[in-house]
Short mmCIF file of C-alpha atoms in Angstrom, two decimals:
data_model
loop_
_atom_site.label_atom_id
_atom_site.label_comp_id
_atom_site.label_asym_id
_atom_site.label_seq_id
_atom_site.Cartn_x
_atom_site.Cartn_y
_atom_site.Cartn_z
CA UNK A 1 -70.38 8.50 27.75
CA UNK A 2 -70.34 11.48 28.28
CA UNK A 3 -67.96 11.02 31.45
CA UNK A 4 -65.42 8.41 29.29
CA UNK A 5 -65.46 11.54 26.68
CA UNK A 6 -64.88 13.99 29.44
CA UNK A 7 -61.99 11.37 30.86
CA UNK A 8 -60.04 11.02 27.99
CA UNK A 9 -58.82 14.65 26.79
CA UNK A 10 -57.53 14.84 30.27
CA UNK A 11 -55.32 11.80 30.31
CA UNK A 12 -54.16 12.41 27.04
CA UNK A 13 -52.85 15.66 28.57
CA UNK A 14 -50.31 13.91 30.34
CA UNK A 15 -48.59 11.33 27.77
CA UNK A 16 -45.41 13.35 26.92
CA UNK A 17 -45.23 14.72 23.22
CA UNK A 18 -43.27 14.04 20.27
CA UNK A 19 -40.63 16.80 21.10
CA UNK A 20 -39.45 15.20 24.89
CA UNK A 21 -39.30 11.86 23.48
CA UNK A 22 -37.01 13.07 21.29
CA UNK A 23 -35.11 15.17 23.05
CA UNK A 24 -34.61 12.33 25.12
CA UNK A 25 -33.25 10.22 21.76
CA UNK A 26 -30.73 12.84 21.04
CA UNK A 27 -29.34 12.89 24.31
CA UNK A 28 -28.33 9.21 25.18
CA UNK A 29 -27.20 9.39 21.40
CA UNK A 30 -24.74 12.42 22.57
CA UNK A 31 -23.85 10.23 25.94
CA UNK A 32 -23.34 7.80 23.71
CA UNK A 33 -21.00 9.12 21.36
CA UNK A 34 -19.05 10.93 23.98
CA UNK A 35 -18.20 7.74 25.73
CA UNK A 36 -17.25 6.51 22.56
CA UNK A 37 -15.20 9.74 21.82
CA UNK A 38 -13.68 8.84 25.12
CA UNK A 39 -13.02 5.02 25.31
CA UNK A 40 -10.89 5.87 21.40
CA UNK A 41 -9.24 8.94 22.92
CA UNK A 42 -7.87 6.70 26.14
CA UNK A 43 -6.71 3.53 23.60
CA UNK A 44 -4.95 6.28 21.12
CA UNK A 45 -2.85 7.89 24.23
CA UNK A 46 -1.47 4.42 25.19
CA UNK A 47 -0.91 4.05 20.89
CA UNK A 48 0.61 7.52 20.83
CA UNK A 49 2.72 8.49 23.91
CA UNK A 50 5.09 5.80 23.46
CA UNK A 51 5.60 6.30 19.36
CA UNK A 52 5.95 10.06 20.61
CA UNK A 53 8.37 9.68 23.18
CA UNK A 54 10.82 7.08 21.29
CA UNK A 55 10.77 9.94 18.58
CA UNK A 56 11.61 12.86 20.95
CA UNK A 57 14.59 10.95 22.92
CA UNK A 58 15.64 10.01 20.13
CA UNK A 59 17.07 13.80 19.19
CA UNK A 60 17.94 14.63 22.91
CA UNK A 61 21.34 14.87 24.26
CA UNK A 62 20.28 13.45 27.23
CA UNK A 63 18.02 11.03 26.84
CA UNK A 64 16.31 9.05 29.69
CA UNK A 65 13.18 7.55 30.94
CA UNK A 66 11.71 11.27 32.39
CA UNK A 67 11.49 13.53 28.94
CA UNK A 68 12.04 17.08 29.12
CA UNK A 69 11.78 19.46 26.00
CA UNK A 70 14.65 18.23 24.08
CA UNK A 71 18.09 19.68 22.54
CA UNK A 72 17.97 18.53 19.11
CA UNK A 73 20.66 16.46 18.34
CA UNK A 74 21.16 14.01 15.71
CA UNK A 75 24.16 12.23 17.94
CA UNK A 76 22.33 9.75 18.58
CA UNK A 77 21.89 8.38 15.60
CA UNK A 78 25.46 9.30 14.44
CA UNK A 79 27.04 6.86 17.77
CA UNK A 80 24.14 4.36 15.50
CA UNK A 81 26.08 4.24 12.34
CA UNK A 82 29.62 4.70 14.14
CA UNK A 83 29.29 1.43 16.83
CA UNK A 84 30.61 -1.55 14.14
CA UNK A 85 27.99 -3.65 15.71
CA UNK A 86 24.21 -1.73 15.65
CA UNK A 87 24.30 -1.45 12.03
CA UNK A 88 24.90 -5.31 11.96
CA UNK A 89 21.75 -5.74 13.43
CA UNK A 90 19.64 -3.83 10.85
CA UNK A 91 21.42 -5.38 8.16
CA UNK A 92 20.82 -9.18 9.70
CA UNK A 93 17.04 -8.05 9.87
CA UNK A 94 16.95 -7.06 6.05
CA UNK A 95 18.60 -9.92 5.16
CA UNK A 96 15.86 -12.52 7.41
CA UNK A 97 12.51 -10.75 6.52
CA UNK A 98 13.62 -10.18 2.96
CA UNK A 99 14.53 -13.48 2.23
CA UNK A 100 11.70 -14.89 4.11
CA UNK A 101 9.58 -12.99 2.06
CA UNK A 102 10.87 -13.69 -1.06
CA UNK A 103 10.71 -17.23 -0.35
CA UNK A 104 7.23 -17.39 0.93
CA UNK A 105 5.79 -15.57 -2.27
CA UNK A 106 7.48 -17.97 -4.55
CA UNK A 107 5.98 -20.63 -2.70
CA UNK A 108 2.70 -19.03 -1.90
CA UNK A 109 2.44 -17.80 -6.04
CA UNK A 110 2.55 -21.23 -6.97
CA UNK A 111 0.80 -23.19 -4.48
CA UNK A 112 -1.83 -20.33 -4.39
CA UNK A 113 -2.41 -20.97 -8.32
CA UNK A 114 -2.97 -24.71 -7.83
CA UNK A 115 -4.95 -24.47 -5.64
CA UNK A 116 -7.40 -22.24 -7.32
CA UNK A 117 -6.87 -23.69 -10.86
CA UNK A 118 -6.67 -27.31 -10.15
CA UNK A 119 -9.40 -29.74 -8.58
CA UNK A 120 -8.36 -32.84 -7.36
CA UNK A 121 -9.52 -34.96 -3.91
CA UNK A 122 -8.86 -33.71 -0.93
CA UNK A 123 -8.39 -29.98 -2.06
CA UNK A 124 -10.71 -28.88 0.89
CA UNK A 125 -9.12 -30.80 3.22
CA UNK A 126 -5.48 -29.64 2.59
CA UNK A 127 -6.39 -25.63 2.75
CA UNK A 128 -8.24 -25.94 5.71
CA UNK A 129 -5.17 -28.52 7.11
CA UNK A 130 -2.85 -25.27 5.82
CA UNK A 131 -4.49 -22.98 7.50
CA UNK A 132 -4.96 -25.02 10.63
CA UNK A 133 -0.82 -24.68 11.05
CA UNK A 134 -0.80 -21.38 11.32
CA UNK A 135 -3.69 -21.33 13.75
CA UNK A 136 -1.12 -23.29 16.24
CA UNK A 137 0.82 -20.64 18.63
CA UNK A 138 5.12 -20.39 17.62
CA UNK A 139 5.56 -21.04 21.35
CA UNK A 140 4.03 -25.08 20.99
CA UNK A 141 6.31 -25.60 17.58
CA UNK A 142 9.90 -23.70 18.87
CA UNK A 143 11.13 -26.95 20.46
CA UNK A 144 10.32 -29.17 17.92
CA UNK A 145 11.51 -26.62 15.27
CA UNK A 146 14.98 -25.94 17.25
CA UNK A 147 15.68 -30.16 17.35
CA UNK A 148 14.91 -30.53 14.33
CA UNK A 149 17.50 -27.31 13.03
CA UNK A 150 19.89 -28.95 14.95
CA UNK A 151 19.79 -32.63 13.36
CA UNK A 152 19.83 -30.69 9.92
CA UNK A 153 22.97 -28.63 10.88
CA UNK A 154 20.87 -25.21 10.37
CA UNK A 155 20.65 -24.59 13.51
CA UNK A 156 22.48 -20.97 14.00
CA UNK A 157 22.53 -20.10 10.68
CA UNK A 158 20.45 -17.38 8.48
CA UNK A 159 19.45 -20.64 6.05
CA UNK A 160 17.50 -22.35 8.80
CA UNK A 161 16.11 -19.26 9.79
CA UNK A 162 14.53 -17.90 7.27
CA UNK A 163 12.53 -21.66 5.97
CA UNK A 164 11.26 -21.14 9.38
CA UNK A 165 10.07 -17.91 9.28
CA UNK A 166 8.43 -18.50 5.68
CA UNK A 167 7.31 -21.46 6.64
CA UNK A 168 4.86 -19.71 9.37
CA UNK A 169 3.78 -17.58 6.95
CA UNK A 170 3.14 -19.26 4.37
CA UNK A 171 -0.67 -20.52 5.02
CA UNK A 172 -1.80 -17.18 5.96
CA UNK A 173 0.30 -15.99 2.33
CA UNK A 174 -0.68 -19.23 0.77
CA UNK A 175 -4.58 -18.79 1.26
CA UNK A 176 -4.54 -14.73 0.47
CA UNK A 177 -3.07 -15.79 -2.87
CA UNK A 178 -5.75 -18.31 -3.78
CA UNK A 179 -8.20 -16.09 -2.99
CA UNK A 180 -6.87 -13.49 -5.43
CA UNK A 181 -6.05 -16.39 -8.39
CA UNK A 182 -9.63 -17.02 -8.02
CA UNK A 183 -10.96 -13.45 -8.55
CA UNK A 184 -9.11 -13.47 -11.98
CA UNK A 185 -11.16 -15.14 -14.60
CA UNK A 186 -10.51 -18.57 -15.57
CA UNK A 187 -11.66 -17.09 -19.55
CA UNK A 188 -8.28 -15.35 -19.79
CA UNK A 189 -5.76 -18.42 -19.86
CA UNK A 190 -8.01 -20.14 -22.06
CA UNK A 191 -7.35 -17.54 -24.41
CA UNK A 192 -3.73 -18.13 -23.86
CA UNK A 193 -4.09 -21.50 -24.52
CA UNK A 194 -6.25 -21.04 -27.68
CA UNK A 195 -3.01 -18.85 -29.09
CA UNK A 196 -0.83 -21.70 -28.39
CA UNK A 197 0.74 -21.30 -24.64
CA UNK A 198 1.23 -23.84 -22.59
CA UNK A 199 -0.61 -23.71 -19.07
CA UNK A 200 2.63 -22.77 -17.26
CA UNK A 201 3.19 -20.14 -19.91
CA UNK A 202 -0.82 -18.54 -19.73
CA UNK A 203 0.33 -18.56 -15.50
CA UNK A 204 3.36 -16.15 -16.30
CA UNK A 205 2.18 -14.16 -18.51
CA UNK A 206 -1.61 -13.49 -18.02
CA UNK A 207 -2.03 -14.25 -14.33
CA UNK A 208 0.83 -13.93 -12.65
CA UNK A 209 0.99 -10.17 -13.98
CA UNK A 210 -2.53 -9.40 -12.97
CA UNK A 211 -1.69 -10.81 -9.43
CA UNK A 212 0.72 -8.33 -8.26
CA UNK A 213 -2.20 -6.30 -6.26
CA UNK A 214 -2.14 -10.06 -4.09
CA UNK A 215 1.75 -10.27 -4.01
CA UNK A 216 2.23 -6.78 -2.72
CA UNK A 217 -0.55 -7.19 0.54
CA UNK A 218 1.13 -10.77 0.72
CA UNK A 219 4.65 -9.23 0.81
CA UNK A 220 3.53 -6.59 2.92
CA UNK A 221 2.13 -8.99 5.66
CA UNK A 222 5.03 -11.33 5.13
CA UNK A 223 8.06 -9.09 5.66
CA UNK A 224 6.05 -6.81 8.68
CA UNK A 225 5.14 -10.57 10.41
CA UNK A 226 9.30 -11.19 10.16
CA UNK A 227 10.31 -7.97 10.48
CA UNK A 228 9.10 -7.64 14.17
CA UNK A 229 9.95 -11.85 15.28
CA UNK A 230 11.55 -11.77 18.48
CA UNK A 231 10.69 -15.97 19.82
CA UNK A 232 11.98 -17.39 16.61
CA UNK A 233 15.66 -15.71 16.34
CA UNK A 234 16.32 -15.74 20.18
CA UNK A 235 15.59 -19.61 20.01
CA UNK A 236 17.70 -20.44 16.30
CA UNK A 237 20.71 -17.95 16.57
CA UNK A 238 23.00 -18.52 19.23
CA UNK A 239 25.81 -16.31 17.56
CA UNK A 240 25.47 -12.55 18.46
CA UNK A 241 26.81 -11.04 14.92
CA UNK A 242 23.92 -12.81 13.72
CA UNK A 243 20.98 -11.53 15.60
CA UNK A 244 18.37 -9.20 14.00
CA UNK A 245 17.58 -5.79 15.66
CA UNK A 246 14.62 -7.04 17.66
CA UNK A 247 16.90 -9.13 20.18
CA UNK A 248 19.78 -6.52 19.81
CA UNK A 249 17.07 -3.33 21.44
CA UNK A 250 16.30 -6.48 23.69
CA UNK A 251 19.93 -6.80 24.78
CA UNK A 252 20.99 -3.13 25.11
CA UNK A 253 17.34 -2.51 26.94
CA UNK A 254 17.90 -5.52 29.73
CA UNK A 255 22.10 -4.90 30.52
CA UNK A 256 22.80 -4.86 33.23
CA UNK A 257 24.69 -1.44 33.38
CA UNK A 258 22.83 2.05 32.51
CA UNK A 259 20.94 1.94 29.68
CA UNK A 260 21.46 4.22 26.88
CA UNK A 261 18.42 5.55 25.90
CA UNK A 262 19.48 8.09 23.67
CA UNK A 263 21.22 4.91 21.55
CA UNK A 264 17.99 2.51 22.02
CA UNK A 265 15.40 4.72 20.84
CA UNK A 266 17.40 5.96 17.89
CA UNK A 267 17.86 2.08 16.81
CA UNK A 268 13.91 1.78 17.77
CA UNK A 269 13.19 4.38 15.22
CA UNK A 270 15.77 2.97 12.56
CA UNK A 271 13.75 -0.42 13.48
CA UNK A 272 10.26 1.36 12.55
CA UNK A 273 11.72 2.76 8.76
CA UNK A 274 11.50 -0.25 6.81
CA UNK A 275 8.22 -1.32 7.46
CA UNK A 276 6.67 2.13 7.34
CA UNK A 277 8.29 2.89 3.85
CA UNK A 278 7.28 -0.48 2.63
CA UNK A 279 3.60 -0.11 3.86
CA UNK A 280 3.87 3.65 1.99
CA UNK A 281 4.86 1.71 -1.45
CA UNK A 282 2.17 -1.30 -0.72
CA UNK A 283 -0.45 0.68 0.60
CA UNK A 284 -2.27 0.53 -3.14
CA UNK A 285 -1.62 -3.01 -3.56
CA UNK A 286 -3.03 -3.32 -0.09
CA UNK A 287 -6.33 -1.52 -0.87
CA UNK A 288 -6.40 -3.66 -4.33
CA UNK A 289 -6.54 -7.02 -2.72
CA UNK A 290 -8.98 -6.11 -0.21
CA UNK A 291 -11.95 -4.77 -2.67
CA UNK A 292 -10.60 -7.53 -5.39
CA UNK A 293 -11.27 -10.14 -1.97
CA UNK A 294 -14.67 -7.94 -1.03
CA UNK A 295 -15.94 -8.08 -4.96
CA UNK A 296 -15.48 -11.70 -4.60
CA UNK A 297 -17.08 -12.51 -1.92
#
């Protein structure tokens, strides 16, 4: 018994203290944070450097692949607007993106309301089928769509392209609006019915005004997706005067002669401006829609 009691303190003396274990845990946590920050910083370089190069080259008189300290000028932007073809690219993009966004929002507004308020057989199946259409890659359906547009005599037209772009974006926007309508209490509509409003009148006067945050978020998603689309207009349009700015930039970059980097980067900066402005305008609606969906969930 005496030997055992004497051996215990000796064994306890070799145990690491709590302070040593705590310092080891803190060191591992610091090492882990350092690794995470390094990865984030490395990814940020790939995001920030191309953007900075485009902006600096757009105001450089002698813009090229290897950028030096720029001699600031707005000559590249002046040449963009003085050229009769480049402003047309910007107009085409605004027309196509704005038209597709407006059409998708109108359809999603009434379609989302119907899916939210009306209970009918096969409703859930229909909803998931609509979402499944959005999951299919665009490259898998672009050839059938091209043949369809030819048979409908809508190929190489703004109308055909706007219809296709709106159809691509409709499933996602429809689900977004349906979820937002679910968060609006149906009792508000019932009160309007008691006051003499029809179902359509109650929806227009009560529900639709309350859905503005959802509409703002849907408009932002739709416009940005259509604005950045390259494949669909490349296949459905054949006339250069109808090309959006995304195709115009590609044609300028892939030209056989020397690339005009100053004009190309100025075009890229102007290409980014509408989406940035739309985001700054609609971000409060995006936040409201996100919070509403989270509270509903």
